[in-house]
mmCIF file of N, CA and C in Angstrom:
data_model
loop_
_atom_site.group_PDB
_atom_site.id
_atom_site.type_symbol
_atom_site.label_atom_id
_atom_site.label_comp_id
_atom_site.label_asym_id
_atom_site.label_seq_id
_atom_site.Cartn_x
_atom_site.Cartn_y
_atom_site.Cartn_z
ATOM 1 N N MET A 1 0.854 -1.251 0.047
ATOM 2 C CA MET A 1 0.062 0.034 0.012
ATOM 3 C C MET A 1 0.917 1.248 0.029
ATOM 4 N N ALA A 2 0.606 2.231 -0.879
ATOM 5 C CA ALA A 2 1.300 3.482 -0.916
ATOM 6 C C ALA A 2 1.109 4.337 0.166
ATOM 7 N N GLU A 3 2.202 5.210 0.580
ATOM 8 C CA GLU A 3 2.002 6.086 1.615
ATOM 9 C C GLU A 3 1.175 7.341 1.089
ATOM 10 N N PRO A 4 0.292 7.697 1.903
ATOM 11 C CA PRO A 4 -0.348 8.895 1.448
ATOM 12 C C PRO A 4 0.650 10.135 0.987
ATOM 13 N N ALA A 5 0.308 10.979 0.217
ATOM 14 C CA ALA A 5 1.109 12.138 -0.385
ATOM 15 C C ALA A 5 0.823 13.208 0.841
ATOM 16 N N SER A 6 2.113 13.740 1.065
ATOM 17 C CA SER A 6 2.164 14.780 2.145
ATOM 18 C C SER A 6 1.459 16.014 1.509
ATOM 19 N N VAL A 7 0.515 16.790 2.350
ATOM 20 C CA VAL A 7 -0.233 17.775 1.864
ATOM 21 C C VAL A 7 0.665 19.134 1.815
ATOM 22 N N PRO A 8 0.459 19.815 0.655
ATOM 23 C CA PRO A 8 1.276 21.106 0.699
ATOM 24 C C PRO A 8 0.850 22.001 1.771
ATOM 25 N N VAL A 9 2.105 22.661 2.182
ATOM 26 C CA VAL A 9 1.899 23.645 3.255
ATOM 27 C C VAL A 9 1.461 25.208 2.502
ATOM 28 N N ASP A 10 0.625 25.604 3.210
ATOM 29 C CA ASP A 10 0.016 26.878 2.505
ATOM 30 C C ASP A 10 1.022 28.035 3.303
ATOM 31 N N PRO A 11 1.772 28.587 1.988
ATOM 32 C CA PRO A 11 2.877 29.583 2.255
ATOM 33 C C PRO A 11 2.470 30.790 3.269
ATOM 34 N N LYS A 12 1.263 31.151 3.162
ATOM 35 C CA LYS A 12 0.679 32.214 3.759
ATOM 36 C C LYS A 12 0.291 31.995 5.158
ATOM 37 N N ARG A 13 -0.048 30.737 5.796
ATOM 38 C CA ARG A 13 -0.178 30.506 6.990
ATOM 39 C C ARG A 13 1.077 30.333 7.595
ATOM 40 N N VAL A 14 2.234 29.801 7.130
ATOM 41 C CA VAL A 14 3.549 29.740 7.650
ATOM 42 C C VAL A 14 4.150 31.045 7.700
ATOM 43 N N ARG A 15 3.717 31.998 6.665
ATOM 44 C CA ARG A 15 4.433 33.308 6.889
ATOM 45 C C ARG A 15 3.839 33.970 7.971
ATOM 46 N N GLU A 16 2.504 33.893 8.111
ATOM 47 C CA GLU A 16 1.752 34.648 9.359
ATOM 48 C C GLU A 16 2.350 34.257 10.679
ATOM 49 N N ILE A 17 2.698 32.786 10.851
ATOM 50 C CA ILE A 17 3.388 32.414 12.117
ATOM 51 C C ILE A 17 4.673 33.134 12.077
ATOM 52 N N LYS A 18 5.400 33.212 11.210
ATOM 53 C CA LYS A 18 6.865 33.670 11.281
ATOM 54 C C LYS A 18 6.776 35.254 11.537
ATOM 55 N N ILE A 19 5.757 36.030 10.949
ATOM 56 C CA ILE A 19 5.536 37.386 11.238
ATOM 57 C C ILE A 19 5.059 37.385 12.789
ATOM 58 N N LYS A 20 4.018 36.772 13.241
ATOM 59 C CA LYS A 20 3.567 36.969 14.682
ATOM 60 C C LYS A 20 4.709 36.534 15.525
ATOM 61 N N SER A 21 5.513 35.527 15.354
ATOM 62 C CA SER A 21 6.759 35.258 16.205
ATOM 63 C C SER A 21 7.699 36.383 16.105
ATOM 64 N N GLY A 22 7.901 36.929 15.083
ATOM 65 C CA GLY A 22 8.992 38.237 15.122
ATOM 66 C C GLY A 22 8.231 39.461 15.909
ATOM 67 N N VAL A 23 7.071 39.487 15.919
ATOM 68 C CA VAL A 23 6.540 40.676 16.844
ATOM 69 C C VAL A 23 6.718 40.336 18.268
ATOM 70 N N VAL A 24 6.329 39.063 18.484
ATOM 71 C CA VAL A 24 6.377 38.779 19.983
ATOM 72 C C VAL A 24 7.804 38.760 20.666
ATOM 73 N N ARG A 25 8.905 38.431 19.772
ATOM 74 C CA ARG A 25 10.124 38.206 20.104
ATOM 75 C C ARG A 25 10.547 39.823 20.305
ATOM 76 N N ARG A 26 10.231 40.577 19.252
ATOM 77 C CA ARG A 26 10.647 42.223 19.378
ATOM 78 C C ARG A 26 10.151 42.796 20.494
ATOM 79 N N LEU A 27 8.983 42.605 20.851
ATOM 80 C CA LEU A 27 8.207 43.088 21.973
ATOM 81 C C LEU A 27 8.850 42.903 23.181
ATOM 82 N N ALA A 28 9.061 41.462 23.364
ATOM 83 C CA ALA A 28 9.736 40.975 24.453
ATOM 84 C C ALA A 28 11.112 41.503 24.839
ATOM 85 N N LYS A 29 12.021 41.932 23.713
ATOM 86 C CA LYS A 29 13.383 42.355 23.882
ATOM 87 C C LYS A 29 13.021 43.968 24.287
ATOM 88 N N GLU A 30 12.103 44.709 23.649
ATOM 89 C CA GLU A 30 11.650 46.102 23.812
ATOM 90 C C GLU A 30 11.370 45.934 25.440
ATOM 91 N N LYS A 31 10.446 45.421 25.908
ATOM 92 C CA LYS A 31 10.103 45.468 27.278
ATOM 93 C C LYS A 31 11.275 45.291 28.275
ATOM 94 N N VAL A 32 12.157 44.287 27.936
ATOM 95 C CA VAL A 32 13.138 43.993 28.943
ATOM 96 C C VAL A 32 14.287 45.487 28.498
ATOM 97 N N SER A 33 14.368 45.796 27.546
ATOM 98 C CA SER A 33 15.219 47.107 27.432
ATOM 99 C C SER A 33 14.862 48.194 27.991
ATOM 100 N N TYR A 34 13.409 48.400 27.980
ATOM 101 C CA TYR A 34 12.992 49.529 28.692
ATOM 102 C C TYR A 34 12.937 49.256 30.314
ATOM 103 N N GLN A 35 12.996 48.124 30.864
ATOM 104 C CA GLN A 35 12.967 47.800 32.238
ATOM 105 C C GLN A 35 14.372 48.234 32.595
ATOM 106 N N GLN A 36 15.411 47.861 31.865
ATOM 107 C CA GLN A 36 16.877 47.980 31.836
ATOM 108 C C GLN A 36 17.239 49.427 32.229
ATOM 109 N N GLU A 37 16.772 50.154 31.118
ATOM 110 C CA GLU A 37 16.720 51.681 31.077
ATOM 111 C C GLU A 37 16.056 52.448 32.473
ATOM 112 N N SER A 38 14.944 51.809 32.713
ATOM 113 C CA SER A 38 14.252 52.285 33.868
ATOM 114 C C SER A 38 15.232 52.018 35.327
ATOM 115 N N GLU A 39 15.685 50.959 35.395
ATOM 116 C CA GLU A 39 16.482 50.552 36.460
ATOM 117 C C GLU A 39 17.933 51.520 36.522
ATOM 118 N N LYS A 40 18.599 51.632 35.194
ATOM 119 C CA LYS A 40 19.595 52.537 35.305
ATOM 120 C C LYS A 40 19.313 54.021 35.610
ATOM 121 N N LEU A 41 18.114 54.550 35.125
ATOM 122 C CA LEU A 41 17.709 55.763 35.468
ATOM 123 C C LEU A 41 17.177 55.994 37.013
ATOM 124 N N SER A 42 16.720 54.972 37.421
ATOM 125 C CA SER A 42 16.493 55.068 39.034
ATOM 126 C C SER A 42 17.891 55.193 39.883
ATOM 127 N N GLN A 43 18.743 54.370 39.315
ATOM 128 C CA GLN A 43 20.055 54.486 40.239
ATOM 129 C C GLN A 43 20.879 55.824 39.822
ATOM 130 N N LYS A 44 20.645 56.351 38.531
ATOM 131 C CA LYS A 44 21.367 57.524 38.457
ATOM 132 C C LYS A 44 20.519 58.750 39.227
ATOM 133 N N ILE A 45 19.220 58.808 39.293
ATOM 134 C CA ILE A 45 18.528 59.631 39.969
ATOM 135 C C ILE A 45 18.762 59.538 41.609
ATOM 136 N N ASN A 46 18.999 58.265 42.091
ATOM 137 C CA ASN A 46 19.309 58.156 43.579
ATOM 138 C C ASN A 46 20.854 58.674 43.830
ATOM 139 N N LYS A 47 21.513 58.471 42.963
ATOM 140 C CA LYS A 47 23.023 58.877 42.883
ATOM 141 C C LYS A 47 23.167 60.473 42.811
ATOM 142 N N MET A 48 22.114 60.887 42.024
ATOM 143 C CA MET A 48 22.139 62.437 41.893
ATOM 144 C C MET A 48 21.662 63.006 43.079
ATOM 145 N N LYS A 49 20.739 62.461 43.750
ATOM 146 C CA LYS A 49 19.937 62.886 44.913
ATOM 147 C C LYS A 49 21.135 63.002 46.166
ATOM 148 N N THR A 50 21.983 61.818 46.356
ATOM 149 C CA THR A 50 22.888 61.883 47.295
ATOM 150 C C THR A 50 23.889 62.888 47.024
ATOM 151 N N GLU A 51 24.295 63.087 45.839
ATOM 152 C CA GLU A 51 25.427 63.981 45.314
ATOM 153 C C GLU A 51 25.043 65.470 45.301
ATOM 154 N N SER A 52 23.540 65.706 45.937
ATOM 155 C CA SER A 52 23.050 67.103 45.727
ATOM 156 C C SER A 52 22.996 67.650 44.394
ATOM 157 N N SER A 53 22.914 67.284 43.484
ATOM 158 C CA SER A 53 22.951 67.438 42.143
ATOM 159 C C SER A 53 21.756 68.581 41.932
ATOM 160 N N ASP A 54 21.772 69.560 40.770
ATOM 161 C CA ASP A 54 20.669 70.375 40.744
ATOM 162 C C ASP A 54 19.436 69.666 40.518
ATOM 163 N N ASP A 55 18.482 70.505 41.093
ATOM 164 C CA ASP A 55 17.220 69.925 41.245
ATOM 165 C C ASP A 55 16.532 69.951 39.700
ATOM 166 N N TYR A 56 16.955 70.911 38.795
ATOM 167 C CA TYR A 56 16.483 70.965 37.477
ATOM 168 C C TYR A 56 16.813 69.558 36.696
ATOM 169 N N ASP A 57 18.087 69.110 36.729
ATOM 170 C CA ASP A 57 18.681 67.971 36.383
ATOM 171 C C ASP A 57 18.084 66.761 36.864
ATOM 172 N N ILE A 58 17.659 66.762 38.376
ATOM 173 C CA ILE A 58 17.096 65.636 38.777
ATOM 174 C C ILE A 58 15.637 65.561 38.414
ATOM 175 N N LYS A 59 14.948 66.713 38.050
ATOM 176 C CA LYS A 59 13.769 66.653 37.735
ATOM 177 C C LYS A 59 13.506 66.237 36.297
ATOM 178 N N LYS A 60 14.440 66.439 35.392
ATOM 179 C CA LYS A 60 14.651 66.006 33.926
ATOM 180 C C LYS A 60 14.859 64.445 33.982
ATOM 181 N N GLN A 61 15.550 63.934 34.814
ATOM 182 C CA GLN A 61 15.902 62.403 35.003
ATOM 183 C C GLN A 61 14.542 61.677 35.329
ATOM 184 N N GLU A 62 13.930 62.335 36.292
ATOM 185 C CA GLU A 62 12.734 61.727 36.639
ATOM 186 C C GLU A 62 11.652 61.644 35.596
ATOM 187 N N GLU A 63 11.484 62.589 34.821
ATOM 188 C CA GLU A 63 10.755 62.840 33.663
ATOM 189 C C GLU A 63 11.094 61.642 32.635
ATOM 190 N N LEU A 64 12.352 61.578 32.683
ATOM 191 C CA LEU A 64 12.616 60.238 31.515
ATOM 192 C C LEU A 64 12.184 58.980 32.264
ATOM 193 N N LEU A 65 12.606 58.830 33.491
ATOM 194 C CA LEU A 65 11.999 57.445 34.231
ATOM 195 C C LEU A 65 10.511 57.248 33.940
ATOM 196 N N GLU A 66 9.590 58.425 34.345
ATOM 197 C CA GLU A 66 8.310 58.271 34.008
ATOM 198 C C GLU A 66 7.924 57.811 32.572
ATOM 199 N N GLU A 67 8.739 58.367 31.585
ATOM 200 C CA GLU A 67 8.515 58.172 30.239
ATOM 201 C C GLU A 67 8.860 56.611 29.959
ATOM 202 N N SER A 68 9.823 56.062 30.676
ATOM 203 C CA SER A 68 10.323 54.643 30.573
ATOM 204 C C SER A 68 9.371 53.704 31.056
ATOM 205 N N LYS A 69 8.858 54.263 32.152
ATOM 206 C CA LYS A 69 7.788 53.373 32.823
ATOM 207 C C LYS A 69 6.619 53.274 32.057
ATOM 208 N N LYS A 70 6.272 54.218 31.509
ATOM 209 C CA LYS A 70 4.866 54.365 30.469
ATOM 210 C C LYS A 70 5.127 53.511 29.402
ATOM 211 N N MET A 71 6.295 53.420 28.841
ATOM 212 C CA MET A 71 6.703 52.561 27.453
ATOM 213 C C MET A 71 6.646 51.082 28.005
ATOM 214 N N ILE A 72 7.206 50.729 29.322
ATOM 215 C CA ILE A 72 6.981 49.384 29.679
ATOM 216 C C ILE A 72 5.586 48.764 29.836
ATOM 217 N N SER A 73 4.739 49.728 30.200
ATOM 218 C CA SER A 73 3.530 49.352 30.383
ATOM 219 C C SER A 73 2.695 49.182 29.042
ATOM 220 N N ASP A 74 3.229 49.876 28.222
ATOM 221 C CA ASP A 74 2.646 49.981 26.672
ATOM 222 C C ASP A 74 3.200 48.890 25.985
ATOM 223 N N CYS A 75 4.513 48.410 26.217
ATOM 224 C CA CYS A 75 4.942 47.306 25.532
ATOM 225 C C CYS A 75 4.594 46.038 26.283
ATOM 226 N N GLU A 76 4.215 46.070 27.343
ATOM 227 C CA GLU A 76 3.472 44.741 28.076
ATOM 228 C C GLU A 76 2.180 44.531 27.475
ATOM 229 N N ARG A 77 1.424 45.573 27.316
ATOM 230 C CA ARG A 77 0.317 45.544 26.913
ATOM 231 C C ARG A 77 0.041 44.872 25.243
ATOM 232 N N ARG A 78 1.134 45.350 24.453
ATOM 233 C CA ARG A 78 1.266 45.061 23.341
ATOM 234 C C ARG A 78 1.640 43.738 23.114
ATOM 235 N N LEU A 79 2.720 43.215 23.907
ATOM 236 C CA LEU A 79 3.236 41.902 23.941
ATOM 237 C C LEU A 79 2.251 40.972 24.522
ATOM 238 N N ILE A 80 1.240 41.245 25.411
ATOM 239 C CA ILE A 80 0.265 40.332 25.915
ATOM 240 C C ILE A 80 -0.604 40.009 24.782
ATOM 241 N N SER A 81 -1.013 41.091 24.046
ATOM 242 C CA SER A 81 -2.027 40.983 22.919
ATOM 243 C C SER A 81 -1.209 40.028 21.763
ATOM 244 N N ALA A 82 -0.083 40.407 21.466
ATOM 245 C CA ALA A 82 0.651 39.551 20.416
ATOM 246 C C ALA A 82 1.010 38.192 20.862
ATOM 247 N N TRP A 83 1.046 37.878 22.127
ATOM 248 C CA TRP A 83 1.559 36.541 22.581
ATOM 249 C C TRP A 83 0.321 35.778 22.539
ATOM 250 N N ASP A 84 -0.903 36.276 22.980
ATOM 251 C CA ASP A 84 -2.163 35.717 22.945
ATOM 252 C C ASP A 84 -2.687 35.329 21.463
ATOM 253 N N GLU A 85 -2.526 36.156 20.468
ATOM 254 C CA GLU A 85 -2.801 35.982 19.301
ATOM 255 C C GLU A 85 -1.936 34.845 18.646
ATOM 256 N N LEU A 86 -0.615 34.954 18.916
ATOM 257 C CA LEU A 86 0.340 33.846 18.269
ATOM 258 C C LEU A 86 -0.300 32.572 18.929
ATOM 259 N N SER A 87 -0.373 32.464 20.084
ATOM 260 C CA SER A 87 -0.725 31.375 20.985
ATOM 261 C C SER A 87 -2.127 30.725 20.258
ATOM 262 N N LYS A 88 -2.789 31.715 19.965
ATOM 263 C CA LYS A 88 -4.301 31.204 19.485
ATOM 264 C C LYS A 88 -4.048 30.698 17.890
ATOM 265 N N ILE A 89 -3.276 31.206 17.290
ATOM 266 C CA ILE A 89 -2.717 30.645 15.810
ATOM 267 C C ILE A 89 -2.094 29.376 15.948
ATOM 268 N N MET A 90 -1.245 29.111 16.947
ATOM 269 C CA MET A 90 -0.763 27.973 17.178
ATOM 270 C C MET A 90 -1.612 26.740 17.421
ATOM 271 N N LYS A 91 -2.631 27.091 18.055
ATOM 272 C CA LYS A 91 -3.562 26.015 18.570
ATOM 273 C C LYS A 91 -4.367 25.664 17.265
ATOM 274 N N THR A 92 -4.835 26.489 16.353
ATOM 275 C CA THR A 92 -5.512 26.310 15.079
ATOM 276 C C THR A 92 -4.653 25.736 13.877
ATOM 277 N N GLU A 93 -3.410 25.870 14.130
ATOM 278 C CA GLU A 93 -2.524 25.631 13.125
ATOM 279 C C GLU A 93 -1.685 24.236 13.318
ATOM 280 N N LYS A 94 -2.203 23.229 14.164
ATOM 281 C CA LYS A 94 -1.437 22.274 14.569
ATOM 282 C C LYS A 94 -0.841 21.420 13.400
ATOM 283 N N ASP A 95 -1.498 21.616 12.330
ATOM 284 C CA ASP A 95 -1.115 20.704 11.268
ATOM 285 C C ASP A 95 0.294 21.234 10.612
ATOM 286 N N LEU A 96 0.744 22.518 10.909
ATOM 287 C CA LEU A 96 2.035 22.912 10.606
ATOM 288 C C LEU A 96 2.988 22.748 11.491
ATOM 289 N N LYS A 97 2.787 21.779 12.527
ATOM 290 C CA LYS A 97 3.772 21.536 13.637
ATOM 291 C C LYS A 97 5.111 21.115 13.109
ATOM 292 N N ASP A 98 5.271 20.349 11.971
ATOM 293 C CA ASP A 98 6.549 19.952 11.347
ATOM 294 C C ASP A 98 7.442 20.855 10.811
ATOM 295 N N THR A 99 6.895 22.184 10.542
ATOM 296 C CA THR A 99 7.419 23.203 9.740
ATOM 297 C C THR A 99 8.534 24.124 10.755
ATOM 298 N N GLU A 100 9.762 24.401 10.240
ATOM 299 C CA GLU A 100 10.601 25.229 11.227
ATOM 300 C C GLU A 100 9.887 26.238 11.786
ATOM 301 N N GLU A 101 9.124 27.158 11.192
ATOM 302 C CA GLU A 101 8.559 28.364 11.681
ATOM 303 C C GLU A 101 7.578 28.065 12.556
ATOM 304 N N TYR A 102 6.905 26.779 12.742
ATOM 305 C CA TYR A 102 5.953 26.505 13.771
ATOM 306 C C TYR A 102 6.870 26.035 15.245
ATOM 307 N N LYS A 103 8.055 25.359 14.748
ATOM 308 C CA LYS A 103 8.820 25.039 16.005
ATOM 309 C C LYS A 103 9.529 26.236 16.523
ATOM 310 N N ALA A 104 10.021 27.212 15.667
ATOM 311 C CA ALA A 104 10.431 28.530 16.119
ATOM 312 C C ALA A 104 9.608 29.260 17.048
ATOM 313 N N ALA A 105 8.273 29.284 16.518
ATOM 314 C CA ALA A 105 7.156 30.047 17.223
ATOM 315 C C ALA A 105 7.070 29.468 18.573
ATOM 316 N N GLU A 106 7.218 28.172 18.685
ATOM 317 C CA GLU A 106 6.796 27.536 19.979
ATOM 318 C C GLU A 106 7.915 27.954 20.992
ATOM 319 N N ILE A 107 9.032 28.078 20.459
ATOM 320 C CA ILE A 107 10.326 28.658 21.391
ATOM 321 C C ILE A 107 10.177 29.967 21.702
ATOM 322 N N VAL A 108 9.702 30.817 20.881
ATOM 323 C CA VAL A 108 9.229 32.183 21.117
ATOM 324 C C VAL A 108 8.281 32.440 22.140
ATOM 325 N N LEU A 109 7.198 31.454 22.078
ATOM 326 C CA LEU A 109 6.195 31.538 23.157
ATOM 327 C C LEU A 109 6.685 31.303 24.332
ATOM 328 N N SER A 110 7.488 30.123 24.253
ATOM 329 C CA SER A 110 8.129 29.869 25.714
ATOM 330 C C SER A 110 8.995 30.744 26.474
ATOM 331 N N GLU A 111 9.952 31.432 25.330
ATOM 332 C CA GLU A 111 10.654 32.255 25.779
ATOM 333 C C GLU A 111 10.047 33.792 26.355
ATOM 334 N N ALA A 112 9.001 34.108 25.722
ATOM 335 C CA ALA A 112 8.495 35.278 25.921
ATOM 336 C C ALA A 112 7.232 35.271 27.097
ATOM 337 N N LYS A 113 7.162 33.967 27.510
ATOM 338 C CA LYS A 113 5.843 33.617 28.294
ATOM 339 C C LYS A 113 5.899 34.570 29.634
ATOM 340 N N VAL A 114 7.083 34.577 30.496
ATOM 341 C CA VAL A 114 7.317 35.319 31.409
ATOM 342 C C VAL A 114 7.059 36.911 31.491
ATOM 343 N N ALA A 115 7.705 37.395 30.437
ATOM 344 C CA ALA A 115 7.639 38.639 29.663
ATOM 345 C C ALA A 115 6.116 39.012 29.535
ATOM 346 N N ALA A 116 5.531 38.108 29.020
ATOM 347 C CA ALA A 116 3.919 38.663 28.620
ATOM 348 C C ALA A 116 2.956 38.186 29.905
ATOM 349 N N ASN A 117 3.536 37.930 31.046
ATOM 350 C CA ASN A 117 2.909 37.467 32.354
ATOM 351 C C ASN A 117 1.846 36.368 31.813
ATOM 352 N N ARG A 118 2.208 35.398 31.322
ATOM 353 C CA ARG A 118 1.513 34.215 30.792
ATOM 354 C C ARG A 118 2.179 32.899 31.491
ATOM 355 N N GLN A 119 1.321 32.116 32.541
ATOM 356 C CA GLN A 119 2.200 31.137 33.115
ATOM 357 C C GLN A 119 1.237 29.800 32.758
#
């Protein structure tokens, strides 16, 4: 008996997984970057306060810190949305599980799980 022919993979579906994976990966990196920036700014502000730096300079650094914190929450909101969307696609596209893009997307979801507050 002959083996069944493999069904051709729809490149549009695979491309969508690849694009969504890239979005999740980028947003996770952005969030981490803004968190690191916020930490550095906090340390810099504390150092400036202990060294009795100019109040204007401290105020400007605090404004930068607030902007970074806003960006963290914005990145997190977008990351959660992108993570949920990719996760949903992965559940509906299980027939693509043998493709490299699907496997890569599983890794991206796993790596971004903590950043996206998904347990």
